[in-house]
């Protein structure tokens, strides 16, 4: 699985001190943030674990390639990412182009009258999570919520690493599948 990841250029090998460094960054960021003191302690995990990568087969594709998923539970940014996801969730779906699911799409189409020359188009972004540009996504967050929250989101998005066979790797492109923040960041960026 890691051979494919190396070829994609989305991951690079890192030092084993990374877990400690990211944990220290989270503690520092929380101390300098506006998050209320009692809540801060709950967002900083004690004795964080290194996120681990595993693969889920894409059975709908030829050869069933693996989709890389990061198990971030217990990682140094996990509790912070959950808190930020809670804060950002109400902001998703506030644009006229947002479609919640196929049921709501069908409901919207029910009253739509098409002309003979109208054309319905469907787009699919291949590997959307790894295509989200981190800096641009952080800029989107800055535009819709306060700078303090945007800085914490930035910390979570730029501290994505994992261990695989006793080596540490950093995700260098996009958001990771497995982080509580990733679906929300992806939706907000696409909106």
PDB file of N, CA and C in Angstrom, residues 5-85:
ATOM      1  N   UNK A   5       1.419   5.047  -2.215  1.00  0.00           N
ATOM      2  CA  UNK A   5       1.415   6.354  -1.569  1.00  0.00           C
ATOM      3  C   UNK A   5       2.674   7.144  -1.907  1.00  0.00           C
ATOM      4  N   UNK A   6       3.828   6.458  -1.942  1.00  0.00           N
ATOM      5  CA  UNK A   6       5.073   7.141  -2.308  1.00  0.00           C
ATOM      6  C   UNK A   6       5.007   7.645  -3.739  1.00  0.00           C
ATOM      7  N   UNK A   7       4.497   6.823  -4.645  1.00  0.00           N
ATOM      8  CA  UNK A   7       4.406   7.215  -6.055  1.00  0.00           C
ATOM      9  C   UNK A   7       3.471   8.394  -6.258  1.00  0.00           C
ATOM     10  N   UNK A   8       2.431   8.498  -5.422  1.00  0.00           N
ATOM     11  CA  UNK A   8       1.471   9.588  -5.569  1.00  0.00           C
ATOM     12  C   UNK A   8       2.069  10.926  -5.138  1.00  0.00           C
ATOM     13  N   UNK A   9       3.156  10.903  -4.368  1.00  0.00           N
ATOM     14  CA  UNK A   9       3.769  12.135  -3.879  1.00  0.00           C
ATOM     15  C   UNK A   9       2.988  12.785  -2.759  1.00  0.00           C
ATOM     16  N   UNK A  10       2.014  12.087  -2.202  1.00  0.00           N
ATOM     17  CA  UNK A  10       1.163  12.659  -1.157  1.00  0.00           C
ATOM     18  C   UNK A  10       1.696  12.438   0.251  1.00  0.00           C
ATOM     19  N   UNK A  11       2.774  11.695   0.401  1.00  0.00           N
ATOM     20  CA  UNK A  11       3.284  11.348   1.716  1.00  0.00           C
ATOM     21  C   UNK A  11       4.802  11.405   1.708  1.00  0.00           C
ATOM     22  N   UNK A  12       5.399  11.803   2.833  1.00  0.00           N
ATOM     23  CA  UNK A  12       6.858  11.766   2.953  1.00  0.00           C
ATOM     24  C   UNK A  12       7.239  11.230   4.326  1.00  0.00           C
ATOM     25  N   UNK A  13       8.395  10.583   4.404  1.00  0.00           N
ATOM     26  CA  UNK A  13       8.883   9.974   5.628  1.00  0.00           C
ATOM     27  C   UNK A  13       9.337  11.044   6.616  1.00  0.00           C
ATOM     28  N   UNK A  14       9.092  10.809   7.909  1.00  0.00           N
ATOM     29  CA  UNK A  14       9.414  11.779   8.951  1.00  0.00           C
ATOM     30  C   UNK A  14      10.157  11.140  10.111  1.00  0.00           C
ATOM     31  N   UNK A  15      10.617  12.000  11.010  1.00  0.00           N
ATOM     32  CA  UNK A  15      11.304  11.572  12.221  1.00  0.00           C
ATOM     33  C   UNK A  15      10.299  11.035  13.244  1.00  0.00           C
ATOM     34  N   UNK A  16      10.770  10.168  14.120  1.00  0.00           N
ATOM     35  CA  UNK A  16       9.909   9.604  15.157  1.00  0.00           C
ATOM     36  C   UNK A  16       9.557  10.620  16.239  1.00  0.00           C
ATOM     37  N   UNK A  17      10.257  11.740  16.294  1.00  0.00           N
ATOM     38  CA  UNK A  17       9.964  12.784  17.288  1.00  0.00           C
ATOM     39  C   UNK A  17       8.706  13.565  16.924  1.00  0.00           C
ATOM     40  N   UNK A  18       8.130  13.293  15.796  1.00  0.00           N
ATOM     41  CA  UNK A  18       6.989  14.055  15.313  1.00  0.00           C
ATOM     42  C   UNK A  18       5.814  14.019  16.288  1.00  0.00           C
ATOM     43  N   UNK A  19       5.514  12.882  16.854  1.00  0.00           N
ATOM     44  CA  UNK A  19       4.381  12.758  17.778  1.00  0.00           C
ATOM     45  C   UNK A  19       4.525  13.755  18.933  1.00  0.00           C
ATOM     46  N   UNK A  20       5.713  13.805  19.540  1.00  0.00           N
ATOM     47  CA  UNK A  20       5.954  14.741  20.638  1.00  0.00           C
ATOM     48  C   UNK A  20       5.838  16.189  20.154  1.00  0.00           C
ATOM     49  N   UNK A  21       6.396  16.478  18.994  1.00  0.00           N
ATOM     50  CA  UNK A  21       6.375  17.849  18.465  1.00  0.00           C
ATOM     51  C   UNK A  21       4.961  18.336  18.197  1.00  0.00           C
ATOM     52  N   UNK A  22       4.133  17.487  17.592  1.00  0.00           N
ATOM     53  CA  UNK A  22       2.750  17.876  17.298  1.00  0.00           C
ATOM     54  C   UNK A  22       1.975  18.048  18.595  1.00  0.00           C
ATOM     55  N   UNK A  23       2.190  17.147  19.544  1.00  0.00           N
ATOM     56  CA  UNK A  23       1.509  17.260  20.847  1.00  0.00           C
ATOM     57  C   UNK A  23       1.883  18.586  21.520  1.00  0.00           C
ATOM     58  N   UNK A  24       3.147  18.991  21.445  1.00  0.00           N
ATOM     59  CA  UNK A  24       3.581  20.269  22.019  1.00  0.00           C
ATOM     60  C   UNK A  24       2.927  21.436  21.288  1.00  0.00           C
ATOM     61  N   UNK A  25       2.821  21.346  19.964  1.00  0.00           N
ATOM     62  CA  UNK A  25       2.177  22.409  19.182  1.00  0.00           C
ATOM     63  C   UNK A  25       0.713  22.577  19.586  1.00  0.00           C
ATOM     64  N   UNK A  26       0.034  21.461  19.817  1.00  0.00           N
ATOM     65  CA  UNK A  26      -1.374  21.522  20.226  1.00  0.00           C
ATOM     66  C   UNK A  26      -1.491  22.207  21.585  1.00  0.00           C
ATOM     67  N   UNK A  27      -0.640  21.833  22.529  1.00  0.00           N
ATOM     68  CA  UNK A  27      -0.665  22.447  23.861  1.00  0.00           C
ATOM     69  C   UNK A  27      -0.419  23.955  23.742  1.00  0.00           C
ATOM     70  N   UNK A  28       0.594  24.347  22.972  1.00  0.00           N
ATOM     71  CA  UNK A  28       0.910  25.768  22.798  1.00  0.00           C
ATOM     72  C   UNK A  28      -0.254  26.513  22.134  1.00  0.00           C
ATOM     73  N   UNK A  29      -0.819  25.923  21.080  1.00  0.00           N
ATOM     74  CA  UNK A  29      -1.931  26.564  20.367  1.00  0.00           C
ATOM     75  C   UNK A  29      -3.132  26.739  21.280  1.00  0.00           C
ATOM     76  N   UNK A  30      -3.394  25.745  22.110  1.00  0.00           N
ATOM     77  CA  UNK A  30      -4.545  25.837  23.006  1.00  0.00           C
ATOM     78  C   UNK A  30      -4.320  26.910  24.077  1.00  0.00           C
ATOM     79  N   UNK A  31      -3.093  27.024  24.575  1.00  0.00           N
ATOM     80  CA  UNK A  31      -2.801  28.040  25.594  1.00  0.00           C
ATOM     81  C   UNK A  31      -2.952  29.449  25.033  1.00  0.00           C
ATOM     82  N   UNK A  32      -2.653  29.625  23.751  1.00  0.00           N
ATOM     83  CA  UNK A  32      -2.732  30.963  23.161  1.00  0.00           C
ATOM     84  C   UNK A  32      -4.064  31.213  22.445  1.00  0.00           C
ATOM     85  N   UNK A  33      -4.983  30.261  22.516  1.00  0.00           N
ATOM     86  CA  UNK A  33      -6.269  30.435  21.842  1.00  0.00           C
ATOM     87  C   UNK A  33      -7.288  31.076  22.779  1.00  0.00           C
ATOM     88  N   UNK A  34      -8.420  31.429  22.196  1.00  0.00           N
ATOM     89  CA  UNK A  34      -9.497  32.035  22.969  1.00  0.00           C
ATOM     90  C   UNK A  34     -10.457  30.994  23.548  1.00  0.00           C
ATOM     91  N   UNK A  35     -10.176  29.719  23.316  1.00  0.00           N
ATOM     92  CA  UNK A  35     -11.028  28.653  23.856  1.00  0.00           C
ATOM     93  C   UNK A  35     -10.973  28.731  25.379  1.00  0.00           C
ATOM     94  N   UNK A  36     -12.136  28.660  26.016  1.00  0.00           N
ATOM     95  CA  UNK A  36     -12.206  28.802  27.472  1.00  0.00           C
ATOM     96  C   UNK A  36     -11.381  27.737  28.186  1.00  0.00           C
ATOM     97  N   UNK A  37     -10.751  28.133  29.277  1.00  0.00           N
ATOM     98  CA  UNK A  37      -9.805  27.293  29.998  1.00  0.00           C
ATOM     99  C   UNK A  37     -10.326  25.906  30.373  1.00  0.00           C
ATOM    100  N   UNK A  38     -11.514  25.728  30.950  1.00  0.00           N
ATOM    101  CA  UNK A  38     -11.935  24.369  31.314  1.00  0.00           C
ATOM    102  C   UNK A  38     -12.033  23.444  30.091  1.00  0.00           C
ATOM    103  N   UNK A  39     -12.433  24.012  28.957  1.00  0.00           N
ATOM    104  CA  UNK A  39     -12.570  23.219  27.734  1.00  0.00           C
ATOM    105  C   UNK A  39     -11.213  22.841  27.154  1.00  0.00           C
ATOM    106  N   UNK A  40     -10.230  23.718  27.310  1.00  0.00           N
ATOM    107  CA  UNK A  40      -8.886  23.463  26.759  1.00  0.00           C
ATOM    108  C   UNK A  40      -8.333  22.120  27.206  1.00  0.00           C
ATOM    109  N   UNK A  41      -8.478  21.835  28.497  1.00  0.00           N
ATOM    110  CA  UNK A  41      -7.904  20.599  29.037  1.00  0.00           C
ATOM    111  C   UNK A  41      -8.496  19.368  28.365  1.00  0.00           C
ATOM    112  N   UNK A  42      -9.770  19.438  27.992  1.00  0.00           N
ATOM    113  CA  UNK A  42     -10.413  18.297  27.331  1.00  0.00           C
ATOM    114  C   UNK A  42      -9.980  18.144  25.871  1.00  0.00           C
ATOM    115  N   UNK A  43      -9.451  19.204  25.295  1.00  0.00           N
ATOM    116  CA  UNK A  43      -9.049  19.156  23.888  1.00  0.00           C
ATOM    117  C   UNK A  43      -7.600  18.731  23.708  1.00  0.00           C
ATOM    118  N   UNK A  44      -6.879  18.667  24.805  1.00  0.00           N
ATOM    119  CA  UNK A  44      -5.478  18.237  24.759  1.00  0.00           C
ATOM    120  C   UNK A  44      -5.422  16.826  25.320  1.00  0.00           C
ATOM    121  N   UNK A  45      -5.181  15.868  24.473  1.00  0.00           N
ATOM    122  CA  UNK A  45      -5.110  14.475  24.922  1.00  0.00           C
ATOM    123  C   UNK A  45      -3.836  14.218  25.711  1.00  0.00           C
ATOM    124  N   UNK A  46      -3.944  13.429  26.762  1.00  0.00           N
ATOM    125  CA  UNK A  46      -2.734  13.045  27.487  1.00  0.00           C
ATOM    126  C   UNK A  46      -2.225  11.748  26.876  1.00  0.00           C
ATOM    127  N   UNK A  47      -0.932  11.645  26.761  1.00  0.00           N
ATOM    128  CA  UNK A  47      -0.286  10.474  26.147  1.00  0.00           C
ATOM    129  C   UNK A  47      -0.886  10.156  24.772  1.00  0.00           C
ATOM    130  N   UNK A  48      -0.778  11.084  23.827  1.00  0.00           N
ATOM    131  CA  UNK A  48      -1.373  10.830  22.511  1.00  0.00           C
ATOM    132  C   UNK A  48      -0.713   9.658  21.795  1.00  0.00           C
ATOM    133  N   UNK A  49      -1.502   9.016  20.958  1.00  0.00           N
ATOM    134  CA  UNK A  49      -1.039   7.899  20.143  1.00  0.00           C
ATOM    135  C   UNK A  49      -0.734   8.400  18.739  1.00  0.00           C
ATOM    136  N   UNK A  50       0.096   7.686  18.042  1.00  0.00           N
ATOM    137  CA  UNK A  50       0.343   8.036  16.650  1.00  0.00           C
ATOM    138  C   UNK A  50      -0.819   7.519  15.806  1.00  0.00           C
ATOM    139  N   UNK A  51      -1.392   8.381  14.954  1.00  0.00           N
ATOM    140  CA  UNK A  51      -2.409   7.880  14.023  1.00  0.00           C
ATOM    141  C   UNK A  51      -1.806   6.767  13.161  1.00  0.00           C
ATOM    142  N   UNK A  52      -2.628   5.807  12.801  1.00  0.00           N
ATOM    143  CA  UNK A  52      -2.155   4.683  11.985  1.00  0.00           C
ATOM    144  C   UNK A  52      -2.958   4.645  10.701  1.00  0.00           C
ATOM    145  N   UNK A  53      -2.326   4.172   9.647  1.00  0.00           N
ATOM    146  CA  UNK A  53      -2.982   4.105   8.349  1.00  0.00           C
ATOM    147  C   UNK A  53      -3.418   2.663   8.075  1.00  0.00           C
ATOM    148  N   UNK A  54      -4.553   2.544   7.420  1.00  0.00           N
ATOM    149  CA  UNK A  54      -4.993   1.249   6.933  1.00  0.00           C
ATOM    150  C   UNK A  54      -5.696   1.477   5.606  1.00  0.00           C
ATOM    151  N   UNK A  55      -5.967   0.439   4.896  1.00  0.00           N
ATOM    152  CA  UNK A  55      -6.594   0.573   3.590  1.00  0.00           C
ATOM    153  C   UNK A  55      -7.931  -0.135   3.519  1.00  0.00           C
ATOM    154  N   UNK A  56      -8.901   0.525   2.899  1.00  0.00           N
ATOM    155  CA  UNK A  56     -10.187  -0.096   2.603  1.00  0.00           C
ATOM    156  C   UNK A  56     -10.241  -0.339   1.097  1.00  0.00           C
ATOM    157  N   UNK A  57     -10.559  -1.553   0.689  1.00  0.00           N
ATOM    158  CA  UNK A  57     -10.591  -1.817  -0.757  1.00  0.00           C
ATOM    159  C   UNK A  57     -11.744  -1.099  -1.446  1.00  0.00           C
ATOM    160  N   UNK A  58     -11.442  -0.536  -2.605  1.00  0.00           N
ATOM    161  CA  UNK A  58     -12.469   0.084  -3.450  1.00  0.00           C
ATOM    162  C   UNK A  58     -12.990  -1.027  -4.362  1.00  0.00           C
ATOM    163  N   UNK A  59     -13.980  -1.758  -3.863  1.00  0.00           N
ATOM    164  CA  UNK A  59     -14.432  -2.955  -4.584  1.00  0.00           C
ATOM    165  C   UNK A  59     -15.128  -2.624  -5.897  1.00  0.00           C
ATOM    166  N   UNK A  60     -15.522  -1.384  -6.086  1.00  0.00           N
ATOM    167  CA  UNK A  60     -16.175  -0.967  -7.318  1.00  0.00           C
ATOM    168  C   UNK A  60     -15.167  -0.652  -8.425  1.00  0.00           C
ATOM    169  N   UNK A  61     -13.863  -0.724  -8.111  1.00  0.00           N
ATOM    170  CA  UNK A  61     -12.825  -0.413  -9.094  1.00  0.00           C
ATOM    171  C   UNK A  61     -12.058  -1.681  -9.444  1.00  0.00           C
ATOM    172  N   UNK A  62     -11.561  -1.718 -10.659  1.00  0.00           N
ATOM    173  CA  UNK A  62     -10.797  -2.879 -11.127  1.00  0.00           C
ATOM    174  C   UNK A  62      -9.538  -3.054 -10.287  1.00  0.00           C
ATOM    175  N   UNK A  63      -9.284  -4.259  -9.834  1.00  0.00           N
ATOM    176  CA  UNK A  63      -8.125  -4.558  -9.010  1.00  0.00           C
ATOM    177  C   UNK A  63      -8.309  -4.213  -7.544  1.00  0.00           C
ATOM    178  N   UNK A  64      -9.460  -3.658  -7.188  1.00  0.00           N
ATOM    179  CA  UNK A  64      -9.790  -3.271  -5.810  1.00  0.00           C
ATOM    180  C   UNK A  64      -8.631  -2.533  -5.127  1.00  0.00           C
ATOM    181  N   UNK A  65      -8.221  -1.371  -5.676  1.00  0.00           N
ATOM    182  CA  UNK A  65      -7.140  -0.615  -5.017  1.00  0.00           C
ATOM    183  C   UNK A  65      -7.587  -0.174  -3.623  1.00  0.00           C
ATOM    184  N   UNK A  66      -6.600   0.111  -2.784  1.00  0.00           N
ATOM    185  CA  UNK A  66      -6.913   0.485  -1.407  1.00  0.00           C
ATOM    186  C   UNK A  66      -7.096   1.992  -1.263  1.00  0.00           C
ATOM    187  N   UNK A  67      -8.090   2.363  -0.493  1.00  0.00           N
ATOM    188  CA  UNK A  67      -8.330   3.765  -0.121  1.00  0.00           C
ATOM    189  C   UNK A  67      -7.641   3.974   1.224  1.00  0.00           C
ATOM    190  N   UNK A  68      -6.649   4.885   1.310  1.00  0.00           N
ATOM    191  CA  UNK A  68      -5.952   5.080   2.590  1.00  0.00           C
ATOM    192  C   UNK A  68      -6.826   5.822   3.601  1.00  0.00           C
ATOM    193  N   UNK A  69      -6.966   5.236   4.783  1.00  0.00           N
ATOM    194  CA  UNK A  69      -7.749   5.818   5.872  1.00  0.00           C
ATOM    195  C   UNK A  69      -6.810   5.968   7.071  1.00  0.00           C
ATOM    196  N   UNK A  70      -6.848   7.145   7.714  1.00  0.00           N
ATOM    197  CA  UNK A  70      -6.055   7.347   8.923  1.00  0.00           C
ATOM    198  C   UNK A  70      -6.942   7.176  10.144  1.00  0.00           C
ATOM    199  N   UNK A  71      -6.531   6.317  11.031  1.00  0.00           N
ATOM    200  CA  UNK A  71      -7.212   6.191  12.318  1.00  0.00           C
ATOM    201  C   UNK A  71      -6.579   7.230  13.227  1.00  0.00           C
ATOM    202  N   UNK A  72      -7.270   8.364  13.385  1.00  0.00           N
ATOM    203  CA  UNK A  72      -6.728   9.470  14.173  1.00  0.00           C
ATOM    204  C   UNK A  72      -7.177   9.445  15.627  1.00  0.00           C
ATOM    205  N   UNK A  73      -8.004   8.474  15.991  1.00  0.00           N
ATOM    206  CA  UNK A  73      -8.521   8.407  17.360  1.00  0.00           C
ATOM    207  C   UNK A  73      -7.351   8.284  18.337  1.00  0.00           C
ATOM    208  N   UNK A  74      -7.326   9.191  19.308  1.00  0.00           N
ATOM    209  CA  UNK A  74      -6.252   9.193  20.299  1.00  0.00           C
ATOM    210  C   UNK A  74      -5.014   9.951  19.860  1.00  0.00           C
ATOM    211  N   UNK A  75      -5.004  10.439  18.613  1.00  0.00           N
ATOM    212  CA  UNK A  75      -3.867  11.211  18.111  1.00  0.00           C
ATOM    213  C   UNK A  75      -3.795  12.581  18.760  1.00  0.00           C
ATOM    214  N   UNK A  76      -2.677  13.289  18.574  1.00  0.00           N
ATOM    215  CA  UNK A  76      -2.489  14.568  19.261  1.00  0.00           C
ATOM    216  C   UNK A  76      -3.488  15.657  18.862  1.00  0.00           C
ATOM    217  N   UNK A  77      -4.085  15.580  17.684  1.00  0.00           N
ATOM    218  CA  UNK A  77      -5.054  16.604  17.272  1.00  0.00           C
ATOM    219  C   UNK A  77      -6.491  16.082  17.250  1.00  0.00           C
ATOM    220  N   UNK A  78      -6.721  14.852  17.667  1.00  0.00           N
ATOM    221  CA  UNK A  78      -8.042  14.237  17.526  1.00  0.00           C
ATOM    222  C   UNK A  78      -9.148  14.999  18.275  1.00  0.00           C
ATOM    223  N   UNK A  79      -8.957  15.275  19.562  1.00  0.00           N
ATOM    224  CA  UNK A  79     -10.006  15.949  20.346  1.00  0.00           C
ATOM    225  C   UNK A  79     -10.229  17.378  19.858  1.00  0.00           C
ATOM    226  N   UNK A  80      -9.152  18.026  19.483  1.00  0.00           N
ATOM    227  CA  UNK A  80      -9.256  19.371  18.924  1.00  0.00           C
ATOM    228  C   UNK A  80     -10.026  19.338  17.602  1.00  0.00           C
ATOM    229  N   UNK A  81      -9.731  18.360  16.741  1.00  0.00           N
ATOM    230  CA  UNK A  81     -10.430  18.227  15.461  1.00  0.00           C
ATOM    231  C   UNK A  81     -11.925  17.964  15.668  1.00  0.00           C
ATOM    232  N   UNK A  82     -12.266  17.147  16.665  1.00  0.00           N
ATOM    233  CA  UNK A  82     -13.686  16.899  16.961  1.00  0.00           C
ATOM    234  C   UNK A  82     -14.388  18.176  17.410  1.00  0.00           C
ATOM    235  N   UNK A  83     -13.730  18.941  18.261  1.00  0.00           N
ATOM    236  CA  UNK A  83     -14.287  20.211  18.734  1.00  0.00           C
ATOM    237  C   UNK A  83     -14.489  21.174  17.565  1.00  0.00           C
ATOM    238  N   UNK A  84     -13.491  21.276  16.705  1.00  0.00           N
ATOM    239  CA  UNK A  84     -13.581  22.182  15.554  1.00  0.00           C
ATOM    240  C   UNK A  84     -14.659  21.731  14.577  1.00  0.00           C
ATOM    241  N   UNK A  85     -14.799  20.429  14.407  1.00  0.00           N
ATOM    242  CA  UNK A  85     -15.860  19.908  13.533  1.00  0.00           C
ATOM    243  C   UNK A  85     -17.229  20.310  14.078  1.00  0.00           C
TER     244      UNK A  85
END
